[in-house]
Amino acid sequence: MVKHIGIVLFSEVEELDAIGPWEVLSTWTGYFPEDGYAVSCLSRSGGLVQCAKGLVVQAQCSFADAPPFEVLLYPGGQGTRPQLHDAAQLEWVRRQRTIVPLMTSVCTGSLVYAAAGLLSHRPATTHWASLDHLGEIDPTIDVRRDERFVDDGDIITAAGVSAGIDMALHLIVRLAGPHRAREVRRYIQYDPAPPV
């Protein structure tokens, strides 16, 4: 039985927050189907979603027709800001928490989790420019300022933008082992060596 990983899309989502993990996870699930996972994107109504910098991507399903997920990944971007006060969106996030075994976020996706109450009394991180905001939303959060991602068992939060790639590789370690994660990392040739 296939286990599903869902990446949430919404208007003004930061491209790399979603597409970076998509590249990692779809490479894994596509080349190693024997591991038993599949990845897809979902949005509130399904269909096309315009990202923060103009890229338009397709959500394969809506919230209503999405499969049950083993892992849910919530990216960040400017589109998260109105969600912090969107009662319907926050209630949907809370419902997912009750049925999805592993909730993950990238960048300011963790702000939405905080606003929904998922990070209360837990360690978490976010984009460096939003670390103070994370603590303001819920002062009980143990804000980890210097960590690339924070694995707290059933919730994983990643720092900004490109940190989602590292977190996705960590997910593969958890779900299929370090050898598989190394294979995927080699295939996508992810070996950061910044020129500056």
GROMACS .gro file of N, CA and C in nm, residues 4-105:
model
  306
    4HIS      N    1   0.147   0.827   0.117
    4HIS     CA    2   0.148   0.953   0.044
    4HIS      C    3   0.214   1.065   0.122
    5ILE      N    4   0.293   1.144   0.049
    5ILE     CA    5   0.353   1.266   0.102
    5ILE      C    6   0.289   1.382   0.026
    6GLY      N    7   0.236   1.479   0.098
    6GLY     CA    8   0.170   1.593   0.035
    6GLY      C    9   0.247   1.722   0.058
    7ILE      N   10   0.261   1.801  -0.048
    7ILE     CA   11   0.320   1.935  -0.038
    7ILE      C   12   0.210   2.036  -0.063
    8VAL      N   13   0.185   2.121   0.036
    8VAL     CA   14   0.077   2.219   0.028
    8VAL      C   15   0.121   2.336  -0.060
    9LEU      N   16   0.033   2.378  -0.151
    9LEU     CA   17   0.056   2.496  -0.233
    9LEU      C   18  -0.050   2.600  -0.203
   10PHE      N   19  -0.014   2.726  -0.223
   10PHE     CA   20  -0.108   2.837  -0.202
   10PHE      C   21  -0.053   2.959  -0.275
   11SER      N   22  -0.138   3.056  -0.301
   11SER     CA   23  -0.095   3.177  -0.370
   11SER      C   24   0.019   3.243  -0.294
   12GLU      N   25   0.124   3.281  -0.368
   12GLU     CA   26   0.241   3.348  -0.312
   12GLU      C   27   0.329   3.255  -0.228
   13VAL      N   28   0.321   3.124  -0.254
   13VAL     CA   29   0.415   3.032  -0.190
   13VAL      C   30   0.554   3.058  -0.247
   14GLU      N   31   0.655   3.051  -0.164
   14GLU     CA   32   0.793   3.068  -0.211
   14GLU      C   33   0.832   2.946  -0.294
   15GLU      N   34   0.877   2.970  -0.417
   15GLU     CA   35   0.900   2.861  -0.511
   15GLU      C   36   0.991   2.751  -0.454
   16LEU      N   37   1.109   2.787  -0.409
   16LEU     CA   38   1.205   2.684  -0.369
   16LEU      C   39   1.161   2.610  -0.243
   17ASP      N   40   1.080   2.676  -0.159
   17ASP     CA   41   1.028   2.609  -0.040
   17ASP      C   42   0.953   2.481  -0.077
   18ALA      N   43   0.878   2.488  -0.187
   18ALA     CA   44   0.799   2.374  -0.233
   18ALA      C   45   0.873   2.290  -0.336
   19ILE      N   46   0.938   2.356  -0.432
   19ILE     CA   47   0.998   2.285  -0.545
   19ILE      C   48   1.127   2.214  -0.505
   20GLY      N   49   1.202   2.270  -0.411
   20GLY     CA   50   1.323   2.203  -0.363
   20GLY      C   51   1.291   2.066  -0.303
   21PRO      N   52   1.201   2.062  -0.202
   21PRO     CA   53   1.161   1.932  -0.149
   21PRO      C   54   1.095   1.843  -0.253
   22TRP      N   55   1.017   1.903  -0.346
   22TRP     CA   56   0.956   1.822  -0.451
   22TRP      C   57   1.062   1.749  -0.532
   23GLU      N   58   1.169   1.820  -0.569
   23GLU     CA   59   1.276   1.758  -0.648
   23GLU      C   60   1.337   1.639  -0.573
   24VAL      N   61   1.365   1.660  -0.445
   24VAL     CA   62   1.425   1.554  -0.365
   24VAL      C   63   1.329   1.436  -0.352
   25LEU      N   64   1.206   1.464  -0.312
   25LEU     CA   65   1.111   1.357  -0.282
   25LEU      C   66   1.060   1.287  -0.407
   26SER      N   67   1.041   1.361  -0.515
   26SER     CA   68   0.993   1.296  -0.638
   26SER      C   69   1.104   1.213  -0.703
   27THR      N   70   1.229   1.258  -0.687
   27THR     CA   71   1.340   1.175  -0.734
   27THR      C   72   1.341   1.042  -0.658
   28TRP      N   73   1.328   1.050  -0.527
   28TRP     CA   74   1.325   0.929  -0.444
   28TRP      C   75   1.209   0.838  -0.483
   29THR      N   76   1.088   0.892  -0.483
   29THR     CA   77   0.971   0.807  -0.507
   29THR      C   78   0.966   0.756  -0.650
   30GLY      N   79   1.020   0.834  -0.744
   30GLY     CA   80   1.019   0.791  -0.884
   30GLY      C   81   1.121   0.683  -0.914
   31TYR      N   82   1.239   0.694  -0.856
   31TYR     CA   83   1.346   0.598  -0.886
   31TYR      C   84   1.346   0.478  -0.792
   32PHE      N   85   1.279   0.491  -0.679
   32PHE     CA   86   1.279   0.381  -0.583
   32PHE      C   87   1.135   0.352  -0.537
   33PRO      N   88   1.048   0.313  -0.630
   33PRO     CA   89   0.907   0.288  -0.593
   33PRO      C   90   0.893   0.174  -0.492
   34GLU      N   91   0.993   0.087  -0.486
   34GLU     CA   92   0.986  -0.024  -0.391
   34GLU      C   93   0.983   0.024  -0.246
   35ASP      N   94   1.021   0.150  -0.222
   35ASP     CA   95   1.015   0.203  -0.086
   35ASP      C   96   0.872   0.233  -0.042
   36GLY      N   97   0.781   0.240  -0.141
   36GLY     CA   98   0.639   0.247  -0.108
   36GLY      C   99   0.581   0.385  -0.083
   37TYR      N  100   0.646   0.490  -0.134
   37TYR     CA  101   0.596   0.626  -0.113
   37TYR      C  102   0.564   0.693  -0.246
   38ALA      N  103   0.472   0.788  -0.241
   38ALA     CA  104   0.440   0.874  -0.355
   38ALA      C  105   0.426   1.016  -0.304
   39VAL      N  106   0.458   1.114  -0.388
   39VAL     CA  107   0.448   1.254  -0.348
   39VAL      C  108   0.358   1.328  -0.445
   40SER      N  109   0.277   1.419  -0.392
   40SER     CA  110   0.189   1.500  -0.475
   40SER      C  111   0.172   1.637  -0.410
   41CYS      N  112   0.120   1.731  -0.489
   41CYS     CA  113   0.092   1.865  -0.438
   41CYS      C  114  -0.058   1.884  -0.425
   42LEU      N  115  -0.097   1.959  -0.324
   42LEU     CA  116  -0.238   1.988  -0.302
   42LEU      C  117  -0.254   2.135  -0.269
   43SER      N  118  -0.371   2.188  -0.299
   43SER     CA  119  -0.406   2.324  -0.261
   43SER      C  120  -0.552   2.325  -0.221
   44ARG      N  121  -0.598   2.436  -0.169
   44ARG     CA  122  -0.735   2.442  -0.119
   44ARG      C  123  -0.835   2.399  -0.225
   45SER      N  124  -0.819   2.449  -0.347
   45SER     CA  125  -0.916   2.414  -0.451
   45SER      C  126  -0.856   2.332  -0.565
   46GLY      N  127  -0.727   2.297  -0.555
   46GLY     CA  128  -0.662   2.223  -0.663
   46GLY      C  129  -0.630   2.316  -0.780
   47GLY      N  130  -0.574   2.262  -0.885
   47GLY     CA  131  -0.547   2.340  -1.005
   47GLY      C  132  -0.422   2.424  -0.996
   48LEU      N  133  -0.420   2.532  -1.075
   48LEU     CA  134  -0.302   2.614  -1.089
   48LEU      C  135  -0.285   2.709  -0.971
   49VAL      N  136  -0.158   2.726  -0.932
   49VAL     CA  137  -0.125   2.816  -0.821
   49VAL      C  138  -0.009   2.904  -0.867
   50GLN      N  139  -0.023   3.037  -0.847
   50GLN     CA  140   0.087   3.128  -0.880
   50GLN      C  141   0.172   3.150  -0.757
   51CYS      N  142   0.302   3.126  -0.773
   51CYS     CA  143   0.396   3.137  -0.662
   51CYS      C  144   0.445   3.281  -0.644
   52ALA      N  145   0.531   3.302  -0.546
   52ALA     CA  146   0.573   3.435  -0.506
   52ALA      C  147   0.646   3.512  -0.616
   53LYS      N  148   0.723   3.443  -0.697
   53LYS     CA  149   0.803   3.510  -0.799
   53LYS      C  150   0.748   3.486  -0.940
   54GLY      N  151   0.624   3.441  -0.949
   54GLY     CA  152   0.557   3.431  -1.078
   54GLY      C  153   0.545   3.293  -1.139
   55LEU      N  154   0.619   3.194  -1.085
   55LEU     CA  155   0.607   3.059  -1.137
   55LEU      C  156   0.465   3.006  -1.110
   56VAL      N  157   0.406   2.942  -1.210
   56VAL     CA  158   0.273   2.883  -1.193
   56VAL      C  159   0.289   2.732  -1.191
   57VAL      N  160   0.236   2.670  -1.086
   57VAL     CA  161   0.248   2.525  -1.071
   57VAL      C  162   0.109   2.463  -1.053
   58GLN      N  163   0.103   2.334  -1.079
   58GLN     CA  164  -0.023   2.261  -1.076
   58GLN      C  165  -0.034   2.177  -0.949
   59ALA      N  166  -0.139   2.198  -0.874
   59ALA     CA  167  -0.170   2.109  -0.761
   59ALA      C  168  -0.251   1.993  -0.815
   60GLN      N  169  -0.205   1.870  -0.786
   60GLN     CA  170  -0.275   1.753  -0.840
   60GLN      C  171  -0.410   1.728  -0.775
   61CYS      N  172  -0.429   1.782  -0.655
   61CYS     CA  173  -0.556   1.758  -0.587
   61CYS      C  174  -0.591   1.875  -0.497
   62SER      N  175  -0.715   1.879  -0.456
   62SER     CA  176  -0.762   1.980  -0.362
   62SER      C  177  -0.762   1.923  -0.221
   63PHE      N  178  -0.787   2.008  -0.124
   63PHE     CA  179  -0.798   1.959   0.013
   63PHE      C  180  -0.907   1.852   0.023
   64ALA      N  181  -1.014   1.872  -0.053
   64ALA     CA  182  -1.129   1.782  -0.042
   64ALA      C  183  -1.103   1.643  -0.101
   65ASP      N  184  -1.023   1.635  -0.209
   65ASP     CA  185  -1.005   1.505  -0.273
   65ASP      C  186  -0.863   1.448  -0.257
   66ALA      N  187  -0.786   1.505  -0.165
   66ALA     CA  188  -0.651   1.455  -0.142
   66ALA      C  189  -0.654   1.318  -0.074
   67PRO      N  190  -0.555   1.236  -0.101
   67PRO     CA  191  -0.547   1.107  -0.031
   67PRO      C  192  -0.505   1.128   0.114
   68PRO      N  193  -0.521   1.028   0.198
   68PRO     CA  194  -0.466   1.040   0.334
   68PRO      C  195  -0.314   1.045   0.328
   69PHE      N  196  -0.255   1.134   0.405
   69PHE     CA  197  -0.111   1.154   0.398
   69PHE      C  198  -0.038   1.094   0.517
   70GLU      N  199   0.079   1.040   0.487
   70GLU     CA  200   0.172   0.995   0.590
   70GLU      C  201   0.259   1.112   0.636
   71VAL      N  202   0.288   1.202   0.541
   71VAL     CA  203   0.369   1.321   0.568
   71VAL      C  204   0.304   1.439   0.497
   72LEU      N  205   0.298   1.553   0.567
   72LEU     CA  206   0.249   1.676   0.505
   72LEU      C  207   0.359   1.781   0.518
   73LEU      N  208   0.391   1.846   0.407
   73LEU     CA  209   0.494   1.950   0.404
   73LEU      C  210   0.430   2.084   0.373
   74TYR      N  211   0.452   2.180   0.461
   74TYR     CA  212   0.392   2.313   0.448
   74TYR      C  213   0.502   2.414   0.420
   75PRO      N  214   0.511   2.464   0.297
   75PRO     CA  215   0.615   2.562   0.265
   75PRO      C  216   0.578   2.701   0.315
   76GLY      N  217   0.671   2.795   0.293
   76GLY     CA  218   0.648   2.932   0.337
   76GLY      C  219   0.636   3.028   0.221
   77GLY      N  220   0.665   3.154   0.248
   77GLY     CA  221   0.652   3.259   0.149
   77GLY      C  222   0.555   3.365   0.197
   78GLN      N  223   0.546   3.473   0.122
   78GLN     CA  224   0.456   3.583   0.161
   78GLN      C  225   0.311   3.536   0.173
   79GLY      N  226   0.277   3.431   0.101
   79GLY     CA  227   0.140   3.381   0.107
   79GLY      C  228   0.100   3.325   0.242
   80THR      N  229   0.198   3.302   0.329
   80THR     CA  230   0.161   3.253   0.464
   80THR      C  231   0.105   3.365   0.551
   81ARG      N  232   0.137   3.491   0.522
   81ARG     CA  233   0.099   3.599   0.612
   81ARG      C  234  -0.052   3.609   0.634
   82PRO      N  235  -0.135   3.613   0.527
   82PRO     CA  236  -0.279   3.617   0.551
   82PRO      C  237  -0.334   3.491   0.616
   83GLN      N  238  -0.262   3.379   0.600
   83GLN     CA  239  -0.310   3.254   0.659
   83GLN      C  240  -0.303   3.255   0.812
   84LEU      N  241  -0.217   3.342   0.866
   84LEU     CA  242  -0.205   3.348   1.012
   84LEU      C  243  -0.333   3.394   1.078
   85HIS      N  244  -0.422   3.455   0.998
   85HIS     CA  245  -0.550   3.504   1.050
   85HIS      C  246  -0.669   3.443   0.976
   86ASP      N  247  -0.644   3.337   0.901
   86ASP     CA  248  -0.747   3.270   0.822
   86ASP      C  249  -0.800   3.152   0.903
   87ALA      N  250  -0.914   3.171   0.967
   87ALA     CA  251  -0.967   3.070   1.059
   87ALA      C  252  -0.988   2.935   0.989
   88ALA      N  253  -1.036   2.938   0.866
   88ALA     CA  254  -1.064   2.813   0.794
   88ALA      C  255  -0.934   2.739   0.764
   89GLN      N  256  -0.830   2.812   0.721
   89GLN     CA  257  -0.703   2.748   0.691
   89GLN      C  258  -0.639   2.690   0.817
   90LEU      N  259  -0.644   2.765   0.926
   90LEU     CA  260  -0.584   2.717   1.051
   90LEU      C  261  -0.658   2.595   1.104
   91GLU      N  262  -0.790   2.593   1.086
   91GLU     CA  263  -0.867   2.476   1.130
   91GLU      C  264  -0.832   2.355   1.045
   92TRP      N  265  -0.810   2.376   0.914
   92TRP     CA  266  -0.769   2.266   0.827
   92TRP      C  267  -0.634   2.211   0.874
   93VAL      N  268  -0.541   2.299   0.907
   93VAL     CA  269  -0.410   2.255   0.957
   93VAL      C  270  -0.426   2.174   1.085
   94ARG      N  271  -0.510   2.220   1.176
   94ARG     CA  272  -0.533   2.145   1.301
   94ARG      C  273  -0.592   2.007   1.274
   95ARG      N  274  -0.682   1.999   1.177
   95ARG     CA  275  -0.740   1.868   1.143
   95ARG      C  276  -0.632   1.775   1.088
   96GLN      N  277  -0.544   1.828   1.004
   96GLN     CA  278  -0.436   1.745   0.950
   96GLN      C  279  -0.350   1.691   1.063
   97ARG      N  280  -0.327   1.773   1.162
   97ARG     CA  281  -0.242   1.731   1.275
   97ARG      C  282  -0.298   1.607   1.343
   98THR      N  283  -0.430   1.593   1.342
   98THR     CA  284  -0.492   1.478   1.410
   98THR      C  285  -0.485   1.350   1.328
   99ILE      N  286  -0.459   1.362   1.197
   99ILE     CA  287  -0.463   1.243   1.112
   99ILE      C  288  -0.333   1.215   1.036
  100VAL      N  289  -0.244   1.312   1.028
  100VAL     CA  290  -0.118   1.295   0.955
  100VAL      C  291  -0.007   1.265   1.057
  101PRO      N  292   0.061   1.152   1.044
  101PRO     CA  293   0.162   1.114   1.143
  101PRO      C  294   0.281   1.209   1.153
  102LEU      N  295   0.322   1.269   1.039
  102LEU     CA  296   0.441   1.353   1.039
  102LEU      C  297   0.413   1.483   0.965
  103MET      N  298   0.415   1.593   1.040
  103MET     CA  299   0.393   1.726   0.984
  103MET      C  300   0.528   1.795   0.971
  104THR      N  301   0.553   1.854   0.853
  104THR     CA  302   0.680   1.924   0.831
  104THR      C  303   0.652   2.061   0.772
  105SER      N  304   0.747   2.151   0.789
  105SER     CA  305   0.733   2.284   0.729
  105SER      C  306   0.868   2.332   0.680
   0.00000   0.00000   0.00000
